[in-house]
CSV table of C-alpha atoms in Angstrom, one decimal:
chain,number,residue,atom,x,y,z
A,5,MET,CA,-0.1,0.0,0.0
A,6,SER,CA,1.3,3.4,-0.9
A,7,SER,CA,1.1,6.3,1.4
A,8,ASN,CA,-1.7,7.8,-0.8
A,9,ASP,CA,-3.7,4.5,-0.2
A,10,ASP,CA,-3.1,4.9,3.6
A,11,GLU,CA,-4.4,8.4,3.6
A,12,ARG,CA,-7.5,7.5,1.5
A,13,ILE,CA,-8.3,4.5,3.8
A,14,LEU,CA,-7.9,6.6,6.9
A,15,ASN,CA,-9.9,9.6,5.5
A,16,GLU,CA,-12.8,7.2,4.5
A,17,PHE,CA,-12.5,5.5,7.8
A,18,LYS,CA,-12.6,8.8,9.9
A,19,ASN,CA,-15.1,10.7,7.8
A,20,ILE,CA,-17.5,8.1,6.4
A,21,ILE,CA,-17.3,4.9,8.4
A,22,LEU,CA,-17.0,6.1,12.1
A,23,PRO,CA,-19.5,9.0,12.3
A,24,PRO,CA,-22.8,6.9,12.0
A,25,LEU,CA,-21.3,4.5,14.6
A,26,VAL,CA,-20.4,7.5,16.9
A,27,SER,CA,-24.0,8.8,16.4
A,28,ALA,CA,-25.5,5.5,17.2
A,29,LEU,CA,-23.6,5.3,20.5
A,30,GLU,CA,-24.6,8.9,21.3
A,31,LYS,CA,-28.2,7.9,20.8
A,32,VAL,CA,-28.2,5.1,23.4
A,33,SER,CA,-25.6,6.4,25.8
A,34,ALA,CA,-28.1,7.4,28.4
A,35,GLU,CA,-29.9,4.0,28.2
A,36,LEU,CA,-26.5,2.3,28.4
A,37,ALA,CA,-25.3,4.4,31.4
A,38,ALA,CA,-28.5,3.3,33.5
A,39,GLY,CA,-27.7,-0.4,32.7
A,40,PRO,CA,-24.9,-2.8,33.7
A,41,ILE,CA,-21.5,-2.8,32.0
A,42,ASP,CA,-22.6,-6.0,30.1
A,43,ASN,CA,-25.0,-4.0,28.0
A,44,PHE,CA,-22.4,-1.3,27.3
A,45,ARG,CA,-20.0,-4.0,26.4
A,46,ILE,CA,-22.3,-5.7,23.9
A,47,ALA,CA,-23.1,-2.3,22.2
A,48,ALA,CA,-19.5,-1.2,22.1
A,49,ASN,CA,-18.3,-4.5,20.7
A,50,PHE,CA,-20.9,-4.4,18.0
A,51,LEU,CA,-19.8,-0.9,17.1
A,52,ILE,CA,-16.2,-1.9,17.2
A,53,GLN,CA,-16.8,-4.8,15.0
A,54,LYS,CA,-18.7,-2.6,12.6
A,55,ALA,CA,-15.8,-0.2,12.5
A,56,LEU,CA,-13.2,-2.9,11.7
A,57,GLU,CA,-15.4,-4.3,9.1
A,58,GLY,CA,-15.6,-0.9,7.6
A,59,LEU,CA,-11.8,-0.4,7.7
A,60,MET,CA,-11.4,-3.6,5.8
A,61,ARG,CA,-13.9,-2.5,3.2
A,62,ALA,CA,-12.0,0.9,2.9
A,63,ALA,CA,-8.8,-1.1,2.5
A,64,GLN,CA,-10.4,-3.6,0.1
A,65,THR,CA,-9.3,-6.6,2.0
A,66,GLN,CA,-10.9,-9.4,4.1
A,67,LYS,CA,-8.2,-9.6,6.8
A,68,LEU,CA,-7.1,-7.0,9.2
A,69,ASN,CA,-3.6,-8.3,9.1
A,70,ASP,CA,-3.4,-7.4,5.4
A,71,ILE,CA,-3.8,-3.6,6.5
A,72,ASN,CA,-0.4,-2.1,7.4
A,73,ASP,CA,0.5,-1.5,11.0
A,74,ARG,CA,0.5,2.3,10.8
A,75,VAL,CA,-3.1,2.3,9.3
A,76,ARG,CA,-4.3,-0.3,11.9
A,77,SER,CA,-2.8,1.6,14.8
A,78,ILE,CA,-4.3,4.8,13.8
A,79,ALA,CA,-7.7,3.3,13.2
A,80,THR,CA,-7.6,1.4,16.5
A,81,ALA,CA,-6.9,4.7,18.4
A,82,CYS,CA,-9.6,6.5,16.4
A,83,ILE,CA,-12.1,3.8,17.3
A,84,ILE,CA,-11.4,4.2,21.0
A,85,PHE,CA,-11.2,8.0,21.2
A,86,GLU,CA,-14.3,8.6,18.9
A,87,LEU,CA,-16.6,6.0,20.9
A,88,ASN,CA,-15.4,7.6,24.1
A,89,SER,CA,-16.1,11.1,22.7
A,90,ALA,CA,-19.7,10.1,22.0
A,91,LEU,CA,-20.3,9.5,25.7
A,92,PRO,CA,-21.1,12.3,28.2
A,93,ILE,CA,-18.3,13.1,30.8
A,94,ASP,CA,-20.3,11.6,33.6
A,95,HIS,CA,-21.0,8.3,31.7
A,96,PRO,CA,-20.0,5.4,33.9
A,97,TYR,CA,-18.2,3.3,31.2
A,98,ILE,CA,-15.6,3.8,28.7
A,99,THR,CA,-13.8,1.8,25.9
A,100,ALA,CA,-10.1,1.2,26.3
A,101,LEU,CA,-7.3,-1.1,24.9
A,102,LEU,CA,-5.8,-3.9,26.9
A,103,ASP,CA,-2.1,-5.1,26.4
A,104,ILE,CA,-1.4,-8.5,28.0
A,105,LYS,CA,2.3,-9.1,28.2
A,106,LYS,CA,2.0,-12.9,28.3
A,107,GLU,CA,-0.2,-12.9,25.2
A,108,PRO,CA,1.5,-11.8,22.1
A,109,GLY,CA,-0.7,-10.6,19.3
A,110,GLY,CA,-1.5,-7.0,20.0
A,111,LEU,CA,-4.0,-5.0,21.8
A,112,HIS,CA,-7.6,-6.1,22.8
A,113,PHE,CA,-10.6,-3.8,22.9
A,114,ILE,CA,-12.2,-3.7,26.4
A,115,CYS,CA,-14.9,-1.8,28.3
A,116,LEU,CA,-14.3,-0.4,31.9
A,117,ARG,CA,-15.9,1.5,34.5
A,118,ARG,CA,-14.7,5.0,34.1
A,119,LYS,CA,-14.1,5.4,37.7
A,120,LEU,CA,-11.1,2.7,37.6
A,121,ILE,CA,-8.9,5.3,35.7
A,122,PRO,CA,-7.8,8.1,38.0
A,123,GLY,CA,-8.9,11.5,36.4
A,124,MET,CA,-10.9,9.9,33.7
A,125,HIS,CA,-14.2,11.3,35.1
A,126,ASP,CA,-13.1,14.8,34.3
A,127,CYS,CA,-10.8,14.4,31.3
A,128,LEU,CA,-12.0,16.4,28.5
A,129,SER,CA,-9.5,15.4,26.0
A,130,ARG,CA,-11.0,14.0,22.9
A,131,ASN,CA,-7.8,12.3,21.7
A,132,LEU,CA,-7.2,10.2,24.8
A,133,VAL,CA,-6.8,6.4,24.3
A,134,PRO,CA,-6.7,4.5,27.6
A,135,ILE,CA,-4.4,1.5,27.3
A,136,LEU,CA,-4.1,-0.9,30.3
A,137,PHE,CA,-1.0,-3.1,30.6
A,138,VAL,CA,-1.3,-6.3,32.5
A,139,ASP,CA,0.9,-9.4,32.9
A,140,SER,CA,-1.9,-12.0,32.2
A,141,ARG,CA,-5.4,-12.2,31.3
A,142,GLU,CA,-6.2,-13.7,34.8
A,143,GLU,CA,-4.9,-10.5,36.4
A,144,PHE,CA,-7.3,-8.5,34.3
A,145,GLU,CA,-10.3,-10.8,34.7
A,146,SER,CA,-9.8,-11.1,38.4
A,147,GLY,CA,-11.5,-7.7,38.6
A,148,ARG,CA,-9.0,-6.7,41.4
A,149,ILE,CA,-7.1,-4.3,39.0
A,150,LYS,CA,-6.2,-0.9,40.4
A,151,ILE,CA,-4.8,1.7,38.1
A,152,THR,CA,-2.4,3.9,39.8
A,153,ASP,CA,-0.2,5.1,37.1
A,154,VAL,CA,-1.6,7.4,34.3
A,155,ARG,CA,0.6,8.7,31.7
A,156,PHE,CA,0.2,11.1,28.8
A,157,PRO,CA,3.0,10.2,26.3
A,158,ASN,CA,4.0,13.2,24.3
A,159,ALA,CA,1.9,15.5,26.3
A,160,ASP,CA,4.6,18.1,26.3
A,161,GLN,CA,4.8,17.9,22.5
A,162,ASP,CA,1.0,17.9,22.0
A,163,LEU,CA,0.7,21.0,24.2
A,164,LEU,CA,3.4,22.8,22.1
A,165,SER,CA,2.1,22.1,18.7
């Protein structure tokens, strides 16, 4: 894929594919906030799947791995911050990425209670992508995770640009 192809794919993804999915989440956000996290997870996973299918259509492929790493990384970040931006700041849930050290193969989409991430309840940045790093899936699934370290890589650069 050329750099022009990459830009075409990302442009289509950001401007055509994601907006209706974000709009759909906005419309049901209040209902999802009132229910259990499982309802939010089902809705978010459906929208994430549709976003990934749209990305593959834009790239004219049937496999995500056929899309280059740069485009996949940018699209993954866009999915997370666009879905989270559709939610009001006081919404109890958010989408995030999970990186499991003992499981090679990349990041996993997850849903979390917003209060688990310090400062997330009042973070107004639209371009924030929460990523949780854990040693094992068991550690994450135990429900006993406590996030104590929140970092903003390149924050100084972002503020200056």
